[in-house]
Structures are given as C-alpha cells and as structure tokens.
JSON list of C-alpha atoms in Angstrom, two decimals:
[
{"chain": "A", "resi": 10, "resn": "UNK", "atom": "CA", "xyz": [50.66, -92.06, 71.39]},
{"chain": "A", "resi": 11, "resn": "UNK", "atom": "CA", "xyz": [47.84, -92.62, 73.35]},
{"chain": "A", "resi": 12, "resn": "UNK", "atom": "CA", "xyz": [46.94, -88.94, 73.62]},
{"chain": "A", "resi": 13, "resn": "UNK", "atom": "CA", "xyz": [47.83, -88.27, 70.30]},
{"chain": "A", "resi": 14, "resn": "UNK", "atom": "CA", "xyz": [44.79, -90.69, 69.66]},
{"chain": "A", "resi": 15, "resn": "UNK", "atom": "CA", "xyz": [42.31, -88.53, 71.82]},
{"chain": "A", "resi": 16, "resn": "UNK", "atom": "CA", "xyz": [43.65, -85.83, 70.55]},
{"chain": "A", "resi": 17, "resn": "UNK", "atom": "CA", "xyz": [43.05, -86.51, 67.06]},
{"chain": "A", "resi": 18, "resn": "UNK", "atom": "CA", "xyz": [39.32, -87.67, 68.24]},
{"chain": "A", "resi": 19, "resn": "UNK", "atom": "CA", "xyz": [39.13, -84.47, 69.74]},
{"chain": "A", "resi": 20, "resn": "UNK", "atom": "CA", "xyz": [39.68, -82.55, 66.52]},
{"chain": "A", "resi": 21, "resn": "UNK", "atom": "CA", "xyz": [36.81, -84.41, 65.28]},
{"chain": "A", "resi": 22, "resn": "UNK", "atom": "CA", "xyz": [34.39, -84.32, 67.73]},
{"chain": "A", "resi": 23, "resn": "UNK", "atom": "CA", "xyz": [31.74, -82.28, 69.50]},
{"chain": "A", "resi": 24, "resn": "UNK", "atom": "CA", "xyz": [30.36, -82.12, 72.56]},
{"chain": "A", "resi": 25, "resn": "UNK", "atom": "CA", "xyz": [30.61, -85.22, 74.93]},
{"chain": "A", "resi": 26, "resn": "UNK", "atom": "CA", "xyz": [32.23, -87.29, 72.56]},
{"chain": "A", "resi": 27, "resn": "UNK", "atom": "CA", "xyz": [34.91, -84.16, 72.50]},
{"chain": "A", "resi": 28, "resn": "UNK", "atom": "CA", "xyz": [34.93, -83.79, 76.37]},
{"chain": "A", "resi": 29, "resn": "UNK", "atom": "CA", "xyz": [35.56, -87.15, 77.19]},
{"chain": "A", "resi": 30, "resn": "UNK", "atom": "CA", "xyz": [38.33, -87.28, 74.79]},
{"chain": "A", "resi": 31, "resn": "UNK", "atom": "CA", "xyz": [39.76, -83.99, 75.81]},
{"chain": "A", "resi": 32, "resn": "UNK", "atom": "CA", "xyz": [40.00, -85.70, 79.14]},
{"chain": "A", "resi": 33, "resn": "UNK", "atom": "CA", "xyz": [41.22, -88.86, 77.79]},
{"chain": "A", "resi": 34, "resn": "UNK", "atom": "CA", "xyz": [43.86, -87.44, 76.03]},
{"chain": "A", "resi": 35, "resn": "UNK", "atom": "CA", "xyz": [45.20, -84.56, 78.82]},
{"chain": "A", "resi": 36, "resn": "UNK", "atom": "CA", "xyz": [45.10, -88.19, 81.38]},
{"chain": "A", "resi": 37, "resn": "UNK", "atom": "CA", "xyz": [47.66, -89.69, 78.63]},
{"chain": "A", "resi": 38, "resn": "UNK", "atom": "CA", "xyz": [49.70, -87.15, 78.41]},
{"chain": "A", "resi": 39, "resn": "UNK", "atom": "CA", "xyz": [50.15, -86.36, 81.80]},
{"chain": "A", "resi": 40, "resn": "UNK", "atom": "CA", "xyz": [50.99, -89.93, 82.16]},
{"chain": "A", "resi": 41, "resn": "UNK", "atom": "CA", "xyz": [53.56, -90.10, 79.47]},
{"chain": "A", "resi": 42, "resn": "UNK", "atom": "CA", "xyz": [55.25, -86.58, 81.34]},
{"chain": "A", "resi": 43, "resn": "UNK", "atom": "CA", "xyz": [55.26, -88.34, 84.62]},
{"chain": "A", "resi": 44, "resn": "UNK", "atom": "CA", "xyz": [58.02, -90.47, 83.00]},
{"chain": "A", "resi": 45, "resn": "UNK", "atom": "CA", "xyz": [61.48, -89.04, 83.41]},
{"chain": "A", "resi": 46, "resn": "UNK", "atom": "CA", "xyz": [63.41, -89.27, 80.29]},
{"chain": "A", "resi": 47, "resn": "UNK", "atom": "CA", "xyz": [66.34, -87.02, 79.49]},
{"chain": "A", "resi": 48, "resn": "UNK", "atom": "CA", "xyz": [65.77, -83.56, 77.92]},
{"chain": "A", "resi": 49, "resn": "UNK", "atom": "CA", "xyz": [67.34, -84.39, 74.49]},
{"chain": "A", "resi": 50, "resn": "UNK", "atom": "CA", "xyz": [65.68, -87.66, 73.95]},
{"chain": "A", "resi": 51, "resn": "UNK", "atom": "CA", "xyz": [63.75, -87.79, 70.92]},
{"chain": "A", "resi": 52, "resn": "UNK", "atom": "CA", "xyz": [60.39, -89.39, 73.15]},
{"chain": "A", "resi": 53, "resn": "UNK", "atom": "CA", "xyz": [60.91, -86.50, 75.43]},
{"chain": "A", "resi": 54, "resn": "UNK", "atom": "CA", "xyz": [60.60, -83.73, 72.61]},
{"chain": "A", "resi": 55, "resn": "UNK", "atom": "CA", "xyz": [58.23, -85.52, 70.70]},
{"chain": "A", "resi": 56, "resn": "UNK", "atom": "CA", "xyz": [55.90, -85.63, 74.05]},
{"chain": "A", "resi": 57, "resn": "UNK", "atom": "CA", "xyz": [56.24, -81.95, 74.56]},
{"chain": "A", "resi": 58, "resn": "UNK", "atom": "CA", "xyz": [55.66, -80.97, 71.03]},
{"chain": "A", "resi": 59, "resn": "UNK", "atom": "CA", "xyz": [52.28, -82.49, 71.01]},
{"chain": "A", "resi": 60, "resn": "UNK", "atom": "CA", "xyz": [51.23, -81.97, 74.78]},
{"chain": "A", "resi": 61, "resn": "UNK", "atom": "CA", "xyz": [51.70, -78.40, 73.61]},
{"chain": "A", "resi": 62, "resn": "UNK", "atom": "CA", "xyz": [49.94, -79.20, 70.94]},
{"chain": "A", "resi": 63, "resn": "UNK", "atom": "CA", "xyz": [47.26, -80.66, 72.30]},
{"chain": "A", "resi": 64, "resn": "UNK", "atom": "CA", "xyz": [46.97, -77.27, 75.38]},
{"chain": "A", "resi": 65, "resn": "UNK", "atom": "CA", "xyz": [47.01, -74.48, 72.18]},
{"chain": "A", "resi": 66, "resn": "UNK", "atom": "CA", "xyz": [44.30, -76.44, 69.70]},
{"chain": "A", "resi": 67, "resn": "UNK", "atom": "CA", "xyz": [42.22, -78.55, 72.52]},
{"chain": "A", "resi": 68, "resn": "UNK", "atom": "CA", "xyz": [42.49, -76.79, 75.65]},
{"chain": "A", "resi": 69, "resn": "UNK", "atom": "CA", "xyz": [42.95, -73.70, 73.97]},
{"chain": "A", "resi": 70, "resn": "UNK", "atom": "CA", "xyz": [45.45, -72.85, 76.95]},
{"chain": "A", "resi": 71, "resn": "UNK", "atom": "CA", "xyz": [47.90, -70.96, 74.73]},
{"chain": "A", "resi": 72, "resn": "UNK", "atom": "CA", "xyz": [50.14, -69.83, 77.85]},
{"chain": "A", "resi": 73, "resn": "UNK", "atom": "CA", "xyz": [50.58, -73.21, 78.76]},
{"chain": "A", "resi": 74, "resn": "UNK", "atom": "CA", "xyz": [51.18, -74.25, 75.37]},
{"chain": "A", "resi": 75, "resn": "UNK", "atom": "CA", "xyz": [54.02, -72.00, 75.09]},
{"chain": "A", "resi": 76, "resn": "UNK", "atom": "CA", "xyz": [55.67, -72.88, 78.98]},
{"chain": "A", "resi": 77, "resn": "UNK", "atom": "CA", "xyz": [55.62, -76.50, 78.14]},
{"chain": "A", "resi": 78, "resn": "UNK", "atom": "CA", "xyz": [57.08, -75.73, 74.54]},
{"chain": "A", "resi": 79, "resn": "UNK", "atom": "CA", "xyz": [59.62, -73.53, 76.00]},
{"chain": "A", "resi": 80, "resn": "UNK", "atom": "CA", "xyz": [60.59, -75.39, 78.82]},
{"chain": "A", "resi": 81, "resn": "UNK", "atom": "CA", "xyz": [61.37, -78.70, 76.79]},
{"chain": "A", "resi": 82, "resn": "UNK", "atom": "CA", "xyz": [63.33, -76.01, 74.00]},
{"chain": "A", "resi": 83, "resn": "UNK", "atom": "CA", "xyz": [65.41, -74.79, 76.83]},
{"chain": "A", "resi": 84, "resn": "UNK", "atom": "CA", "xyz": [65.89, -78.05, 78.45]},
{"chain": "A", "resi": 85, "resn": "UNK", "atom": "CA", "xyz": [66.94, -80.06, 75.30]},
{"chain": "A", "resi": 86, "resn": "UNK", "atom": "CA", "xyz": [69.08, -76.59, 74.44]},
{"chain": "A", "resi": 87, "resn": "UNK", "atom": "CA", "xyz": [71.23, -77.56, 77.53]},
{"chain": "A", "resi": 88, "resn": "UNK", "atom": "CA", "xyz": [72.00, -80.92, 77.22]},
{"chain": "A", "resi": 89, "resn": "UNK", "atom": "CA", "xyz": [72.32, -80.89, 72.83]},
{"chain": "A", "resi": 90, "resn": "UNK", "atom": "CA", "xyz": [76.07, -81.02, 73.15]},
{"chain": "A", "resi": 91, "resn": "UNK", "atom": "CA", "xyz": [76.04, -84.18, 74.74]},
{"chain": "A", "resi": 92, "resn": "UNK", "atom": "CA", "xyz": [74.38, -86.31, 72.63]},
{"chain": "A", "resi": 93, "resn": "UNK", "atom": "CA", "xyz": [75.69, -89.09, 69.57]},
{"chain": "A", "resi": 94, "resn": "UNK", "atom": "CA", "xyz": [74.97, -88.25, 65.98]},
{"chain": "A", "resi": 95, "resn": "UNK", "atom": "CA", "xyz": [71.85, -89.65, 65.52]},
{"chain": "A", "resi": 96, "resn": "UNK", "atom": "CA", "xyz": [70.12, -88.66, 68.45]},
{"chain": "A", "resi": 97, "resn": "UNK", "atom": "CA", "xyz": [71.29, -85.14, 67.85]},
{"chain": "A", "resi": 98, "resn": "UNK", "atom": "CA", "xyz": [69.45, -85.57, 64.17]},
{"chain": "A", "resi": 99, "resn": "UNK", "atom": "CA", "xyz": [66.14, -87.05, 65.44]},
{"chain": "A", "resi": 100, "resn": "UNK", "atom": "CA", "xyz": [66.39, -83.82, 68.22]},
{"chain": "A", "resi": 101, "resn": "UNK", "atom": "CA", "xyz": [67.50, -81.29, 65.98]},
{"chain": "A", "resi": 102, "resn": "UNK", "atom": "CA", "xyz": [64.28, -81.54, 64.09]},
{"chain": "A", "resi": 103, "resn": "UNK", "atom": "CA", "xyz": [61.84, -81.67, 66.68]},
{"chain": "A", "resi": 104, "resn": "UNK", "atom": "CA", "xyz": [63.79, -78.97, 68.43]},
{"chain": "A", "resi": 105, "resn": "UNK", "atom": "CA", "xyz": [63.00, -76.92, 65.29]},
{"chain": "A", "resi": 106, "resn": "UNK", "atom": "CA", "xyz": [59.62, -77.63, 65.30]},
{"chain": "A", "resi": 107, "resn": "UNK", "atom": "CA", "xyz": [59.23, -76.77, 68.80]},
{"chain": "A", "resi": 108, "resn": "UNK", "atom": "CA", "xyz": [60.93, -73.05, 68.17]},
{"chain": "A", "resi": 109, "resn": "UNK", "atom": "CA", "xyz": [58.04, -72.88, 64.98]},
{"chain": "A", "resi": 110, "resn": "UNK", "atom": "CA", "xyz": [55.49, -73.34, 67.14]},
{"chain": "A", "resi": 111, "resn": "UNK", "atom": "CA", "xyz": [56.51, -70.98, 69.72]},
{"chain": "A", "resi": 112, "resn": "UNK", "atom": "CA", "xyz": [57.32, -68.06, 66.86]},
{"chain": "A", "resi": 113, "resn": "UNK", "atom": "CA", "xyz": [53.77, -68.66, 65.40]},
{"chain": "A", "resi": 114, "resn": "UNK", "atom": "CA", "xyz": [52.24, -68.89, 68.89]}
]
C-alpha cells in the first residue's frame, strides 16, 4: 500500500516532488517483493499488478512492466489448482486483470 501511495503522488506530481516519490514508491515496492508469499495469494498478485503498474505509467519501463506481469501470471497459473474456493475467487480476478494489462501492453 505504501507504494501505491507514492505512486498515486507520482501521478500528480512534477518534478522533485515526482522524483522523490518515484523513488519512494519503487523503495516500497521492492520491499513488499522481498517478502515471499505464495504465487496464488491474493497479496502476491495484487503486489505484482501494481508494481507493474507502477514500471509501465511511472518508470515508463514497459519491458519490465510486462516480465513482472508475466512472471506473477505464470507463477499463480501453476499453483491455481491448489488453492480453496475463495482464494481461487479473490485470484481469479486479479489474474484476469494481470492478462488485461499484458494484452493492452
């Protein structure tokens, strides 16, 4: 969430104000990645969506918006099978959203 917030500021912002968030908000992120959860949990997918987010519309690193993307789809792809009900629900629908962005991408 935390670089969701610097993100947002960064989406509003110009010049310092948008640098220092921009590095604010890649920091956060790359903290939040450094935690290992499993590839189909919903914090996982959530995390990747918007760290790839945040690398097409901030960074404006569109190959590394689509490998992060990707890797998380394929990932979470692997494992769906073994999750309960509603985990598979709260997945499902980020996985879909993660396949968007790559098709529009």
């Amino acid at each position: 969430m935390v670089g969701d917030y610097y993100r947002y500021i960064c989406e509003n912002s110009k010049d310092a104000a948008f640098e220092a968030a921009k590095q604010s908000a890649k920091k956060a992120y790359e903290r939040a990645a450094a935690i290992e959860l499993p590839a189909c949990n919903p914090i996982q997918l959530g995390l990747a969506l918007n760290f790839s987010v945040f690398h097409y519309e901030v960074m404006k690193e569109h190959s590394k918006a689509c490998e992060i993307a990707d890797s998380a789809l394929q990932g979470a792809l692997d494992k769906i099978d073994e999750l309960e009900e509603d985990e598979f629900r709260d997945a499902k629908s980020i996985i879909e959203l993660l396949k968007e962005n790559l098709t529009l991408w």
